[in-house]
Tab-separated table of C-alpha atoms and ligand atoms in Angstrom:
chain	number	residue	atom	x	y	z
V	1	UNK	CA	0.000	0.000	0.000
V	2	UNK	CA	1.349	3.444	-0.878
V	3	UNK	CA	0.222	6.194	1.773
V	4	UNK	CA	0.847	9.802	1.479
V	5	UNK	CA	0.600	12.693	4.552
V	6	UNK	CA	-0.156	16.256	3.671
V	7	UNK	CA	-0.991	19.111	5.034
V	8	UNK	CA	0.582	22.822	5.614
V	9	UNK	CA	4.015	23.268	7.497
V	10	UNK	CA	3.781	22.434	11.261
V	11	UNK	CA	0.331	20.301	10.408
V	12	UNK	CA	1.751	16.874	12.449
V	13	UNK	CA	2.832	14.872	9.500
V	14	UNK	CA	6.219	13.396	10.594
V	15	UNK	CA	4.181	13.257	14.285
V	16	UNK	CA	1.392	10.788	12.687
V	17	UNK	CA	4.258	8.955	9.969
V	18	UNK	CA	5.931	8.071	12.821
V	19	UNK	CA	3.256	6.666	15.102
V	20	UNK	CA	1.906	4.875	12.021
V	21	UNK	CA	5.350	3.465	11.195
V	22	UNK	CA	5.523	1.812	14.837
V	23	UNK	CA	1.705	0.313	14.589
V	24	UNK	CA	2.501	-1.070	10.743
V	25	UNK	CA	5.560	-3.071	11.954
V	26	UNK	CA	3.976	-3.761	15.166
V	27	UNK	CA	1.701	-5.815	12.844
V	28	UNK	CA	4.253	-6.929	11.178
V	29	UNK	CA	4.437	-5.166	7.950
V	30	UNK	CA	7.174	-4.113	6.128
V	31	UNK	CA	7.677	-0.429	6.504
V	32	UNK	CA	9.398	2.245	4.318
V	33	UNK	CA	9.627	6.125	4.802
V	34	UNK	CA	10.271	8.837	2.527
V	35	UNK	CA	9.966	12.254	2.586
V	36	UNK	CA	9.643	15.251	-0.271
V	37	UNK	CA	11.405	16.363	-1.732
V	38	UNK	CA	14.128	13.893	-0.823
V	39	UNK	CA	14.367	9.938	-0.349
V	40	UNK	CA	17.185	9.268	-2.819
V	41	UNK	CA	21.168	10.667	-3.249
V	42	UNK	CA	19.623	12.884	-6.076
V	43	UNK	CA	16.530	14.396	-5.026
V	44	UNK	CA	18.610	14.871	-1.885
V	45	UNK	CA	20.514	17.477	-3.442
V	46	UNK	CA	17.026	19.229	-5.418
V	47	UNK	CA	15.566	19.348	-1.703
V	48	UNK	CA	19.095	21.877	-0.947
V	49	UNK	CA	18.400	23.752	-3.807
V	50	UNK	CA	14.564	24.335	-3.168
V	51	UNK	CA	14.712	24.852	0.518
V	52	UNK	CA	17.719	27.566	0.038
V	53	UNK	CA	17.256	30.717	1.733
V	54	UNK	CA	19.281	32.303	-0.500
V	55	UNK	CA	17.247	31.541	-3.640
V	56	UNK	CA	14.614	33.688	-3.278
V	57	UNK	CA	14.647	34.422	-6.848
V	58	UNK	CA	13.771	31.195	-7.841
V	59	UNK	CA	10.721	31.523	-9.719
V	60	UNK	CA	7.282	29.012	-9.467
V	61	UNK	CA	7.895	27.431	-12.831
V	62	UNK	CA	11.175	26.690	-11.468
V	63	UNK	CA	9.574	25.114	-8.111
V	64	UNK	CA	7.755	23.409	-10.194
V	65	UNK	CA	9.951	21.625	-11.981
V	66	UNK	CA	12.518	20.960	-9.134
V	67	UNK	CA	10.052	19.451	-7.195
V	68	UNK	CA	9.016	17.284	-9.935
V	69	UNK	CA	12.464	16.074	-10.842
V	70	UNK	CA	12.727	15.267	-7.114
V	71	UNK	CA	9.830	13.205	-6.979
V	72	UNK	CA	10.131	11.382	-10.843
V	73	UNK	CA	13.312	10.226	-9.262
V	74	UNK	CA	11.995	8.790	-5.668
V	75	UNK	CA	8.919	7.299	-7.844
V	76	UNK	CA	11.483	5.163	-9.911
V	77	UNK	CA	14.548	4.601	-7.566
V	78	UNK	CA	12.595	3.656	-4.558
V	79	UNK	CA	8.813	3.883	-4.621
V	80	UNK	CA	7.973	1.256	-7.041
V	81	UNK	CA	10.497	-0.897	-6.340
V	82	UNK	CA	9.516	-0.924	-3.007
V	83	UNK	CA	5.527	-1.431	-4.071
V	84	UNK	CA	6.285	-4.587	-6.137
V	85	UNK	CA	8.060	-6.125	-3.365
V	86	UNK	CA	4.964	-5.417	-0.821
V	87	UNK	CA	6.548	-3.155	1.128
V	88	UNK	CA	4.227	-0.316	2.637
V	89	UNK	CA	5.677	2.870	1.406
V	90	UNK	CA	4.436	5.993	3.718
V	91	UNK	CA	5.117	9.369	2.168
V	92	UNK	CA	6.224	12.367	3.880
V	93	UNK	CA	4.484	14.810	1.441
V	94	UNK	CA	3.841	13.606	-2.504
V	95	UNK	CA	2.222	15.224	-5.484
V	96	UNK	CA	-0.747	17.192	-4.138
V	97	UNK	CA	1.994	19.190	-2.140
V	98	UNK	CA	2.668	20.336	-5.711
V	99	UNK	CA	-0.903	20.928	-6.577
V	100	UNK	CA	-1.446	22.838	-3.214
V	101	UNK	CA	1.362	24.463	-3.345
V	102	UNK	CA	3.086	25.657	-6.805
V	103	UNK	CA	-1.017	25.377	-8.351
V	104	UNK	CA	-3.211	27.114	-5.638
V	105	UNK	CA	-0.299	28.516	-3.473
V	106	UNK	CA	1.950	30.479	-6.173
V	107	UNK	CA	-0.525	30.155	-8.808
V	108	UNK	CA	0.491	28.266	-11.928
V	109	UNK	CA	-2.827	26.538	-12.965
V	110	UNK	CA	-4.019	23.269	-11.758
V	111	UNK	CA	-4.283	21.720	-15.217
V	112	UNK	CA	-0.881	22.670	-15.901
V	113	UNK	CA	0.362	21.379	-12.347
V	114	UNK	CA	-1.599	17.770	-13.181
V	115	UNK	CA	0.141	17.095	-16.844
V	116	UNK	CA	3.756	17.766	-15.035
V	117	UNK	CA	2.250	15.027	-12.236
V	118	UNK	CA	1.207	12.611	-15.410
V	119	UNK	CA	5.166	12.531	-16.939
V	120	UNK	CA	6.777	13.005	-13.348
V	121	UNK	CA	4.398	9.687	-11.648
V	122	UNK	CA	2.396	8.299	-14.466
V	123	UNK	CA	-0.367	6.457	-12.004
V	124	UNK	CA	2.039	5.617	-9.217
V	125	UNK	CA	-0.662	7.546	-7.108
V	126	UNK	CA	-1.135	6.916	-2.808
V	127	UNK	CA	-3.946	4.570	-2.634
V	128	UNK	CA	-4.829	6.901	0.537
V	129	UNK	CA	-3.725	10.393	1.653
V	130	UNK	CA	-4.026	11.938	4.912
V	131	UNK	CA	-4.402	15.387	4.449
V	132	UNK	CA	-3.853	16.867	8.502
V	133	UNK	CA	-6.038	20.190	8.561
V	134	UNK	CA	-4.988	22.607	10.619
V	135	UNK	CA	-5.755	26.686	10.583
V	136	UNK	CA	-3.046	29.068	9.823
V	137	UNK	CA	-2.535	30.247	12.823
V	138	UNK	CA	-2.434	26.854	14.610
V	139	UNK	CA	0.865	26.366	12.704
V	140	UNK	CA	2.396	29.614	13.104
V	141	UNK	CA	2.002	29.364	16.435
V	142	UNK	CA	3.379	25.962	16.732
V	143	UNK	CA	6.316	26.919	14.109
V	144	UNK	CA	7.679	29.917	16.718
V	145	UNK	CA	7.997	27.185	19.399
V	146	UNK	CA	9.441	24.668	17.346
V	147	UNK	CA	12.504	25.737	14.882
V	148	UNK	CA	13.186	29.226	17.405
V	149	UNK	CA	13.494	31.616	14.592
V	150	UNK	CA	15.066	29.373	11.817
V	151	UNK	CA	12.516	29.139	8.944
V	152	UNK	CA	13.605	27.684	5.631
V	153	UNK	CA	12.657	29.569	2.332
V	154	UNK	CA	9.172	28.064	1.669
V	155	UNK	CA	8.559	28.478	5.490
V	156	UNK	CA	9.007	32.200	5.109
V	157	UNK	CA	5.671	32.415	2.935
V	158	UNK	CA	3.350	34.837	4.416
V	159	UNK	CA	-0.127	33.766	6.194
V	160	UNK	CA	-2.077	34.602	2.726
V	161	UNK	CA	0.057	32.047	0.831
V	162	UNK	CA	-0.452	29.476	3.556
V	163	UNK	CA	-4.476	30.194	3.720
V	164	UNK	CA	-4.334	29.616	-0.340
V	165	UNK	CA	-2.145	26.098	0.156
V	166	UNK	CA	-4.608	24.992	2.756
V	167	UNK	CA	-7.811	25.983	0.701
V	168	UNK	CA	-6.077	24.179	-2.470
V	169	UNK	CA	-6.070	20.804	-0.181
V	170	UNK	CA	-9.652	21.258	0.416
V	171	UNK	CA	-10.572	21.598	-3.078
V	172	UNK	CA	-8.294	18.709	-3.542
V	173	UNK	CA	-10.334	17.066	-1.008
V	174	UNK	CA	-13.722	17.554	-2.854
V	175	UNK	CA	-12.023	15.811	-6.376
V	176	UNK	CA	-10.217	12.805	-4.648
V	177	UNK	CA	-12.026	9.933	-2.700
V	178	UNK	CA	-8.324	8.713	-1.898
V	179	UNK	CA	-8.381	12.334	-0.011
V	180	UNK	CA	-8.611	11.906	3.786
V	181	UNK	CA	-9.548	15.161	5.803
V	182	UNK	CA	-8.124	14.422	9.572
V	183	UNK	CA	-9.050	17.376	11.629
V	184	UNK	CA	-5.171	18.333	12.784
V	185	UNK	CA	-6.086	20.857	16.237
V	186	UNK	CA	-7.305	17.373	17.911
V	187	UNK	CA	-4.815	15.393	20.139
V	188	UNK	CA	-1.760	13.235	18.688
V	189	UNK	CA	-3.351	10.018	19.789
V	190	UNK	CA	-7.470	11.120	18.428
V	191	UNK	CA	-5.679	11.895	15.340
V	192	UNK	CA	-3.733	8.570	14.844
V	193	UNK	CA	-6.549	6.706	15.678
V	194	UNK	CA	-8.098	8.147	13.326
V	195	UNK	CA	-5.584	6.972	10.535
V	196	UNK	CA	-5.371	3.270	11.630
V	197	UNK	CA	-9.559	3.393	11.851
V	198	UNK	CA	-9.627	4.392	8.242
V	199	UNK	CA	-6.855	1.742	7.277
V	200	UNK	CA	-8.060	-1.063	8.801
V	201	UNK	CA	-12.163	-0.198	7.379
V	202	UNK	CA	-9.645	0.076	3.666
V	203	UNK	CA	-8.190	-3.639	4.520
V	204	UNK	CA	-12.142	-5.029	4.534
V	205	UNK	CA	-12.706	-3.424	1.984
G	301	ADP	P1	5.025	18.553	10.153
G	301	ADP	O1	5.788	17.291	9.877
G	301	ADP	O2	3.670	18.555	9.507
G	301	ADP	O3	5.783	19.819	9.856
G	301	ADP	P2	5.371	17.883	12.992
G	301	ADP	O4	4.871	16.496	13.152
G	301	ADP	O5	6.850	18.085	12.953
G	301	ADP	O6	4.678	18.590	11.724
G	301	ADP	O7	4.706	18.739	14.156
G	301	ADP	C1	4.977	20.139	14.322
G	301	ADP	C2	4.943	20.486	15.814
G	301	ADP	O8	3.626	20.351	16.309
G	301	ADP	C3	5.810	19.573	16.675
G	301	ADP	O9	6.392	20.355	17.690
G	301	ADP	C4	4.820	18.551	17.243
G	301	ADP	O10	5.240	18.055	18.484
G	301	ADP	C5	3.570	19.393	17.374
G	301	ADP	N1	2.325	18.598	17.165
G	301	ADP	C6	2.123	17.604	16.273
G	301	ADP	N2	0.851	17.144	16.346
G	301	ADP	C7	0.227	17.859	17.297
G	301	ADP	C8	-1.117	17.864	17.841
G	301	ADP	N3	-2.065	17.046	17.397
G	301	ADP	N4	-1.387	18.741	18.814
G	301	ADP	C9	-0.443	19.608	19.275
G	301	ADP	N5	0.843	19.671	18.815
G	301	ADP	C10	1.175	18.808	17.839
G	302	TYD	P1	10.039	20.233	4.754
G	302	TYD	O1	11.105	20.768	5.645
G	302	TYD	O2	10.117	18.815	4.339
G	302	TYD	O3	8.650	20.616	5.397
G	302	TYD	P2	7.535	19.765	6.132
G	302	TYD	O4	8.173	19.215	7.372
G	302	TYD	O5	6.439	20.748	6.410
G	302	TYD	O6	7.101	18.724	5.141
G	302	TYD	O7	9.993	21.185	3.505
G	302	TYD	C1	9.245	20.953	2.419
G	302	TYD	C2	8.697	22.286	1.971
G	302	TYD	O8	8.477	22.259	0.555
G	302	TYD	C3	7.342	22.580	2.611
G	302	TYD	O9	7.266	23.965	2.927
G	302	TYD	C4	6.361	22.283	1.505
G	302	TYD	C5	7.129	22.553	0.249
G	302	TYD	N1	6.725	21.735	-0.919
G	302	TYD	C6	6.210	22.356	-2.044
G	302	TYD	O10	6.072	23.597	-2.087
G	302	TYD	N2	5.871	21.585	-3.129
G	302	TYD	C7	6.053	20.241	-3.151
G	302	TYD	O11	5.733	19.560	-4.166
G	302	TYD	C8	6.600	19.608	-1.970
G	302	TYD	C9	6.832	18.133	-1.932
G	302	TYD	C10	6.922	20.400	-0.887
């Protein structure tokens, strides 16, 4: 099973990849993490370039693209290897980070965004995503406790860019049965109960 998390910075994804991790090999499944962009020696290097605060130049088209490579490289080097072997592979962010993010957040249209996912993934697509809602301010608040000043370049956005990302994974939402709303300002363990409910009602399925 492929599983994706999403959601704006600060949401609780690496929180709930984590606990889900632990309960998937506590059952004993095979378990592999990745995160975007990242996961292999290559995309590795993209994620420097994107999360740069020095490139603030670097334009959406650009994004685009970078985070595209990224991921066209993780999807053949690692995710579907990993698929045909059985392995769960849980996602730290995938391609409706792009959608939210370069489409609804810095604007390059969504039909545009969707024919870069179709030669970047082809249909290696999450069978589910967990898309952890939270408001705005929920993660500002949370990202002044956490990194103590040190924001990366996309973290930098302002509040209206983050309120467009977060409506774009609604609208997602409406589209996409795969597309799990989780209600993100409830507690860690209401929230990953949550995620293994909906898995195990997927399993009978
Ligand atoms: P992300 O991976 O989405 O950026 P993290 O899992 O790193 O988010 O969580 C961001 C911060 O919020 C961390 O300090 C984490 O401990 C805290 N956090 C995560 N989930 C919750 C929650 N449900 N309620 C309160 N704080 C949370
Ligand atoms: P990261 O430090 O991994 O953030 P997080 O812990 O919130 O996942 O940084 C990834 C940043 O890149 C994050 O701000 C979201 C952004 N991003 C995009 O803009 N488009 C994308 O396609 C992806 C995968 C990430």
């Amino acid at each position: 099973m492929f599983i994706s998390f999403e959601g704006i910075d600060f949401s609780g994804k690496s929180t709930q990849i984590e606990l889900l991790k632990d309960h998937l090999i506590d059952h004993n499944k095979k378990v592999e993490v990745l995160r975007e962009p990242g996961g292999t020696e290559i995309s590795e290097k993209i994620r420097n370039i994107l999360l740069d605060n020095k490139h603030e130049m670097l334009v959406a088209e650009a994004e685009l693209f970078l985070f595209s490579a990224s991921r066209s490289q993780l999807v053949r080097e690692k995710i579907r290897p990993y698929l045909e072997k059985g392995i769960y592979v849980i996602s730290d962010r995938f391609h409706d980070s792009s959608t939210a993010y370069q489409g609804y957040g810095r604007g390059i249209p969504i039909d545009v965004v969707s024919m870069v996912h179709q030669l970047a993934i082809g249909d290696t697509i999450p069978d589910v995503t967990f898309f952890i809602d939270i408001p705005v301010g929920i993660a500002n608040e949370r990202k002044k406790k956490k990194s103590k000043g040190k924001l990366d370049r996309i973290e930098l956005g302002n509040i209206e860019f983050y309120n467009r990302v977060r409506n774009g994974y609604l609208e997602i939402a409406k589209n996409e049965d795969r597309f799990k709303v989780i209600n993100g300002s409830q507690t860690i363990e209401t929230i990953q109960n949550q995620i293994i409910s909906e898995l195990e009602l997927m399993d009978r399925r």
